[in-house]
Amino acid sequence: MRVLALEGEDEFFAALETRYLVRLPVLLADGSRALGTPGSAPLALAGGALPAKPTSAFFPHSGPLFSAGPEGVLLPPAPPKPLFVAGFTPRDLDCLRFIDRFFADGMLDDVYFRLRKGAVIAAVSGYCGAGGALLAPAGGGCDLEFVRDADRWLVVPYSEVGAALCSGLPDTAPDEALQRLKREGAALPDEDRTIIREASRLLREDLVPDSFWAEIGDRCIACTGCNLACPTCTCFGVQDWRYGQEVERGRMWDSCQLSGFMREASGHNPLGSEALRTRRRIHHKLAADVTRWGEISCFLCGRCDAVCPTGIGMLAVAGEMVERFGKS
Amino acid sequence: MKRTLTVCPYCGTGCMFYLVSDGGRLIGVEPSSTHPVSRGSLCVKGWNAFAFVHHPDRLTTPLMRRGGELVPASWDEALATVVERLKEVQRRHGADAVMFASSAKATNEENYLLMKLARAAFGTNNVDHCARLCHSSTVFGLGEAFGSGAMSNSIDCVDRAGLILVIGSNTTEQHPLIGSRILAAARRGTRLIVADNRRIRLSRHADLHLRHKNGSDVALLSAMMQVIIAEGLEDRAFIEQRTENFPELAAAVAPWTPERAAAVTGLEAADIVAAARLFAGVKPAMIVYSMGITQHSHGVDNVRCCAALAMLTGNLGRPGAGVNPLRGQNNVQGGCDMGALPDVFSGYQRVADPALRGKFAAAWGVAELPESPGLPLTRAMDAAAAESLKGMFVMGENPMLSDPDQAHARHALENLEFLAVQDIFLTETAALADVVLPAACYAEKDGTFTNTERRVQRVRKAVEPPGEARADWEIICALAEQAGYPGMRYPGPAEVMDEIASLTPSYGGIAYDRLDPHGLQWPCPDRSHPGTPVLHLERFTRGPGRFVPVAYRPSAESPDAEFPFVLTTGRTYFHWHTGTMTRRSHLLDREEATAFVELNPQDAAALGVRDGEPVSVASRRGQITVRARVTEMVVPGVLFIPFHFAEGAANALTNNALDPESSIPEFKVCAVKIGRAS
């Protein structure tokens, strides 16, 4: 285990730029945090989950798939250097693991893996949540983890690449700090997980009536923010743009809250109401994925709840479900 | 990878987001987490606001008509032609034979510059923009009542209101981040009255949903006021201390008993009484309205009633209350503020006032400025049709789809001796032009937009414009130079704003170095002023608030045996106006890909029309074929068609009946017939 002083952050990450395209949390001009590049804005590793999903480094909001013209088919160029992406919270790591598996299963998504392959993943945890709250250390699932302890980061490598990258930092051993943070993290209450599991059970046992979804659907303005903010939402739409003799095919994040997402060519829509679409979105994460992948695919990152303008993000809806239909 | 903080180009809510770009191309949008309006959220159009920017249809070079075809031309040639031809029209037919249409989509700086170009370089007050089509009734009606035609309160007042009356606004679809706040407030217990005969989302959360007949707002609001006065529920202290002309109002509404209004509105008298008691019984109460109030041949009267109802109950000059017209376009408030209007300079300073004309003439370095107010946009189209207007310069507007009575609009535009259009795509209007100038879109230039709550916010360049396209402000300045007017040389938009601030009292304290991160709300008279969230706190801008009595006038065209349905028009959630941007945004276009008409199931059954079937809708002015959308959203006898679709243009049907005071067209009511398409 290594240690990085807060005043050493800039230098440490800037030095990585010779070998990597570095993406890490920065503080933007209006106080928003986002994945940025070293030197573009002040670093903001602390502050909790980034508002936008860090998986967008590999699966951006929109991007090219290929272009076709007289010269034949051209794939977008591979990045000149592998990515180094910092800022995943432990819950974000669960999301990344989930979509890595999803994009790799069956037909490999080469566009995703063009960016994902060889990328270094750095997590943040410890006392670096919103308002200094404690995020329980992940203990793995990434190349290296930056665990905030008071005025320093404990840097814990989990892969050879991670170990090499932090090898220049001072060694802290023996130091009990990480063990203490792990103990404190393990002791954190996890009511959200209890709620989401109970909501999942209610759905799988078909204990939530249609009238509930009608109520929730009435509050959906179809902004699509829940899907676009969700790190485990991977649906995308495809479009072709013709520039002269060249056709450019690209993809962009899609949303199952849109009517067009499931509308059939005939015009019939098996999910023709906000109620059905909202039910489907939540059912997918809490019930269908349990059957398909063996786990609930909401890892409680909180982004959909933060981005929803009418208060029907996953945790809010799960909470209402449990309150109204759960065991009293 | 770069993030650029800017303002959404769609509605007047004024959400800010970051445009994410990589290698000179936009790749996405991220909401601003800290913005006071959007608060980390966006609507579907905001999330997709990057999607049209690099579309292959973008105009990349000037075009000139040669042999009947629009063909690429050089900037020098195009600019010279525009100026020569407009000047030639003026030489032959007079200075007021040309019209300048400014744009509520363009920045404040660009609107200011276009009105300056019209007045200082071309010597005409014939300058206007699409505010004529949306809130000219508001500017007139609230100006008369309060002295200021803008939203009296701020968006965050929704969170403080005890009651919200939403009338003629489908807020969750048209101002989604305001609508969602209203929805959230209603769930917290804020009382909600929705007066709109479409079953809009907010109506499902309302304490009371009044589905009054189209065009009967004056009757409804007059009767509510009659009940309030008859039952002694008015705010006597406010009326006495803050207003004038109350006896005249009381006399005008006295005959409007709930029973009489019931006969006109189609409501139950008891519902009108309930609405009046509910509205008067909760403070603070906020009125929110939009096109359902303004787009009538009696739009100004509707606005006067809203103003009177708020004053009657003491709901002005306090947080959580007010009269709140939601401005439609991203910068329609700014377009008005900048004087892209035929009768005022920036800051609503009247051109008829010699002292103000002198102030602007001195600042602009011209001997004199034209005195008589120019033509409103709608009257200009009439003048072109009548061949008294001969030349037109259109920046970022598409009257071929947005103006009433499309055949009339086409006739007017085709009648012109010269038409120049400056836009980002080859719109239906640009396709008729003699010269087309390619412009940068919002993501490719700097400037400011002013949102519906009077918040002046920075728009920032994220990527380069395509090909040879230039920012509107650069093109306007080049036209001034070409016209031999040397008074429009600026290093950039910041210096234009400095000039605006020096000449416009309400913008006196606006400067780029003060607008980070989330802007300032006008009035902001000097550089130390923090901006003004709530207007009329101690006194109205004009002094006392003025009650203006109105008489009910029915809509210009009523259903009859031949045209038995009422047609009302508007927008859908997924598209913006004439669709130039949203119909080129993949997900938005996929969501609403075809023109449609909303038709009540009862009517559909009577007509033998199935959902999704093509139907013919015709008025006295035109006929279109669209797909039937059979839905309880509309009441029997009423049809709704959005105006986004060129191939099923609602405005082929609408009535060019204008409000006598504001010249706004009656988009919300005309008579049509409908049947299965043969």
PDB file of C-alpha atoms in Angstrom, chain B residues 469-588:
ATOM      1  CA  ALA B 469     -20.911  29.124 -41.766  1.00  0.00           C
ATOM      2  CA  ARG B 470     -20.490  32.173 -39.534  1.00  0.00           C
ATOM      3  CA  ALA B 471     -22.060  33.364 -36.302  1.00  0.00           C
ATOM      4  CA  ASP B 472     -25.176  35.485 -36.852  1.00  0.00           C
ATOM      5  CA  TRP B 473     -23.541  38.447 -35.136  1.00  0.00           C
ATOM      6  CA  GLU B 474     -20.577  38.298 -37.497  1.00  0.00           C
ATOM      7  CA  ILE B 475     -22.854  38.160 -40.537  1.00  0.00           C
ATOM      8  CA  ILE B 476     -24.939  41.114 -39.328  1.00  0.00           C
ATOM      9  CA  CYS B 477     -21.819  43.184 -38.726  1.00  0.00           C
ATOM     10  CA  ALA B 478     -20.542  42.259 -42.197  1.00  0.00           C
ATOM     11  CA  LEU B 479     -23.851  43.399 -43.690  1.00  0.00           C
ATOM     12  CA  ALA B 480     -23.542  46.728 -41.848  1.00  0.00           C
ATOM     13  CA  GLU B 481     -20.059  47.151 -43.227  1.00  0.00           C
ATOM     14  CA  GLN B 482     -21.311  46.328 -46.706  1.00  0.00           C
ATOM     15  CA  ALA B 483     -24.075  48.916 -46.279  1.00  0.00           C
ATOM     16  CA  GLY B 484     -21.442  51.543 -45.540  1.00  0.00           C
ATOM     17  CA  TYR B 485     -22.381  51.863 -41.883  1.00  0.00           C
ATOM     18  CA  PRO B 486     -19.221  51.907 -39.780  1.00  0.00           C
ATOM     19  CA  GLY B 487     -20.935  51.694 -36.372  1.00  0.00           C
ATOM     20  CA  MET B 488     -20.928  47.932 -35.999  1.00  0.00           C
ATOM     21  CA  ARG B 489     -17.323  46.870 -35.523  1.00  0.00           C
ATOM     22  CA  TYR B 490     -16.872  44.737 -32.424  1.00  0.00           C
ATOM     23  CA  PRO B 491     -14.078  42.446 -31.259  1.00  0.00           C
ATOM     24  CA  GLY B 492     -16.740  40.035 -29.998  1.00  0.00           C
ATOM     25  CA  PRO B 493     -20.147  39.623 -28.366  1.00  0.00           C
ATOM     26  CA  ALA B 494     -18.874  40.824 -24.959  1.00  0.00           C
ATOM     27  CA  GLU B 495     -18.369  44.310 -26.377  1.00  0.00           C
ATOM     28  CA  VAL B 496     -21.822  44.215 -27.942  1.00  0.00           C
ATOM     29  CA  MET B 497     -23.232  43.507 -24.484  1.00  0.00           C
ATOM     30  CA  ASP B 498     -21.246  46.443 -23.105  1.00  0.00           C
ATOM     31  CA  GLU B 499     -22.986  48.675 -25.642  1.00  0.00           C
ATOM     32  CA  ILE B 500     -26.377  47.158 -24.772  1.00  0.00           C
ATOM     33  CA  ALA B 501     -25.719  47.811 -21.083  1.00  0.00           C
ATOM     34  CA  SER B 502     -24.760  51.418 -21.768  1.00  0.00           C
ATOM     35  CA  LEU B 503     -28.048  52.103 -23.570  1.00  0.00           C
ATOM     36  CA  THR B 504     -30.501  49.848 -21.740  1.00  0.00           C
ATOM     37  CA  PRO B 505     -31.330  50.703 -18.123  1.00  0.00           C
ATOM     38  CA  SER B 506     -32.670  47.249 -17.196  1.00  0.00           C
ATOM     39  CA  TYR B 507     -29.454  45.655 -18.529  1.00  0.00           C
ATOM     40  CA  GLY B 508     -27.167  48.376 -17.145  1.00  0.00           C
ATOM     41  CA  GLY B 509     -25.329  45.992 -14.829  1.00  0.00           C
ATOM     42  CA  ILE B 510     -25.085  43.085 -17.248  1.00  0.00           C
ATOM     43  CA  ALA B 511     -21.542  42.301 -18.354  1.00  0.00           C
ATOM     44  CA  TYR B 512     -19.864  39.036 -19.262  1.00  0.00           C
ATOM     45  CA  ASP B 513     -17.545  39.149 -16.288  1.00  0.00           C
ATOM     46  CA  ARG B 514     -20.612  39.145 -14.010  1.00  0.00           C
ATOM     47  CA  LEU B 515     -22.571  36.328 -15.629  1.00  0.00           C
ATOM     48  CA  ASP B 516     -20.677  33.326 -14.279  1.00  0.00           C
ATOM     49  CA  PRO B 517     -21.830  30.839 -13.478  1.00  0.00           C
ATOM     50  CA  HIS B 518     -25.602  31.152 -13.764  1.00  0.00           C
ATOM     51  CA  GLY B 519     -26.426  34.646 -14.916  1.00  0.00           C
ATOM     52  CA  LEU B 520     -28.302  37.636 -13.529  1.00  0.00           C
ATOM     53  CA  GLN B 521     -32.010  38.455 -13.574  1.00  0.00           C
ATOM     54  CA  TRP B 522     -32.977  41.859 -14.931  1.00  0.00           C
ATOM     55  CA  PRO B 523     -33.726  44.574 -13.932  1.00  0.00           C
ATOM     56  CA  CYS B 524     -30.055  44.888 -13.107  1.00  0.00           C
ATOM     57  CA  PRO B 525     -29.385  48.600 -13.410  1.00  0.00           C
ATOM     58  CA  ASP B 526     -25.719  48.784 -12.424  1.00  0.00           C
ATOM     59  CA  ARG B 527     -22.640  46.689 -11.892  1.00  0.00           C
ATOM     60  CA  SER B 528     -23.187  46.418  -8.148  1.00  0.00           C
ATOM     61  CA  HIS B 529     -26.808  45.245  -8.520  1.00  0.00           C
ATOM     62  CA  PRO B 530     -27.475  41.575  -7.703  1.00  0.00           C
ATOM     63  CA  GLY B 531     -30.425  41.212 -10.103  1.00  0.00           C
ATOM     64  CA  THR B 532     -34.148  41.031  -9.405  1.00  0.00           C
ATOM     65  CA  PRO B 533     -35.879  37.692  -8.796  1.00  0.00           C
ATOM     66  CA  VAL B 534     -39.329  39.177  -8.060  1.00  0.00           C
ATOM     67  CA  LEU B 535     -40.759  42.255  -9.782  1.00  0.00           C
ATOM     68  CA  HIS B 536     -43.180  44.846  -8.381  1.00  0.00           C
ATOM     69  CA  LEU B 537     -42.198  44.297  -4.727  1.00  0.00           C
ATOM     70  CA  GLU B 538     -42.976  47.738  -3.324  1.00  0.00           C
ATOM     71  CA  ARG B 539     -44.612  49.261  -6.359  1.00  0.00           C
ATOM     72  CA  PHE B 540     -45.406  48.241  -9.883  1.00  0.00           C
ATOM     73  CA  THR B 541     -42.960  49.268 -12.567  1.00  0.00           C
ATOM     74  CA  ARG B 542     -45.594  51.686 -13.885  1.00  0.00           C
ATOM     75  CA  GLY B 543     -46.630  52.937 -10.419  1.00  0.00           C
ATOM     76  CA  PRO B 544     -50.057  51.621  -9.422  1.00  0.00           C
ATOM     77  CA  GLY B 545     -51.168  48.352 -10.987  1.00  0.00           C
ATOM     78  CA  ARG B 546     -53.958  49.009 -13.452  1.00  0.00           C
ATOM     79  CA  PHE B 547     -57.151  46.982 -13.718  1.00  0.00           C
ATOM     80  CA  VAL B 548     -58.257  46.999 -17.339  1.00  0.00           C
ATOM     81  CA  PRO B 549     -61.855  45.898 -17.856  1.00  0.00           C
ATOM     82  CA  VAL B 550     -62.498  43.765 -20.901  1.00  0.00           C
ATOM     83  CA  ALA B 551     -65.540  42.625 -22.824  1.00  0.00           C
ATOM     84  CA  TYR B 552     -65.819  38.995 -23.900  1.00  0.00           C
ATOM     85  CA  ARG B 553     -65.366  38.510 -27.639  1.00  0.00           C
ATOM     86  CA  PRO B 554     -65.752  35.076 -29.182  1.00  0.00           C
ATOM     87  CA  SER B 555     -63.040  33.641 -31.406  1.00  0.00           C
ATOM     88  CA  ALA B 556     -62.952  34.916 -34.972  1.00  0.00           C
ATOM     89  CA  GLU B 557     -64.123  31.638 -36.431  1.00  0.00           C
ATOM     90  CA  SER B 558     -66.656  29.288 -34.845  1.00  0.00           C
ATOM     91  CA  PRO B 559     -67.588  25.773 -35.897  1.00  0.00           C
ATOM     92  CA  ASP B 560     -70.561  25.515 -38.219  1.00  0.00           C
ATOM     93  CA  ALA B 561     -72.306  22.881 -40.292  1.00  0.00           C
ATOM     94  CA  GLU B 562     -69.574  22.736 -42.913  1.00  0.00           C
ATOM     95  CA  PHE B 563     -66.593  22.982 -40.530  1.00  0.00           C
ATOM     96  CA  PRO B 564     -67.971  21.447 -37.334  1.00  0.00           C
ATOM     97  CA  PHE B 565     -64.754  20.931 -35.346  1.00  0.00           C
ATOM     98  CA  VAL B 566     -62.569  23.349 -33.419  1.00  0.00           C
ATOM     99  CA  LEU B 567     -58.893  23.006 -34.311  1.00  0.00           C
ATOM    100  CA  THR B 568     -56.302  24.034 -31.766  1.00  0.00           C
ATOM    101  CA  THR B 569     -52.575  23.868 -32.519  1.00  0.00           C
ATOM    102  CA  GLY B 570     -49.387  23.644 -30.514  1.00  0.00           C
ATOM    103  CA  ARG B 571     -46.284  21.582 -30.009  1.00  0.00           C
ATOM    104  CA  THR B 572     -45.437  18.090 -28.870  1.00  0.00           C
ATOM    105  CA  TYR B 573     -42.919  17.351 -26.158  1.00  0.00           C
ATOM    106  CA  PHE B 574     -40.382  15.853 -28.534  1.00  0.00           C
ATOM    107  CA  HIS B 575     -40.232  18.491 -31.243  1.00  0.00           C
ATOM    108  CA  TRP B 576     -39.412  22.108 -31.402  1.00  0.00           C
ATOM    109  CA  HIS B 577     -41.437  24.486 -33.563  1.00  0.00           C
ATOM    110  CA  THR B 578     -40.834  23.871 -37.260  1.00  0.00           C
ATOM    111  CA  GLY B 579     -38.693  20.831 -36.535  1.00  0.00           C
ATOM    112  CA  THR B 580     -35.497  22.065 -38.198  1.00  0.00           C
ATOM    113  CA  MET B 581     -33.412  20.812 -35.261  1.00  0.00           C
ATOM    114  CA  THR B 582     -35.516  18.141 -33.555  1.00  0.00           C
ATOM    115  CA  ARG B 583     -36.525  16.359 -36.740  1.00  0.00           C
ATOM    116  CA  ARG B 584     -32.804  15.984 -37.368  1.00  0.00           C
ATOM    117  CA  SER B 585     -32.178  14.551 -33.886  1.00  0.00           C
ATOM    118  CA  HIS B 586     -32.473  10.802 -34.170  1.00  0.00           C
ATOM    119  CA  LEU B 587     -34.278   9.876 -30.956  1.00  0.00           C
ATOM    120  CA  LEU B 588     -36.613  12.865 -31.031  1.00  0.00           C
TER     121      LEU B 588
END
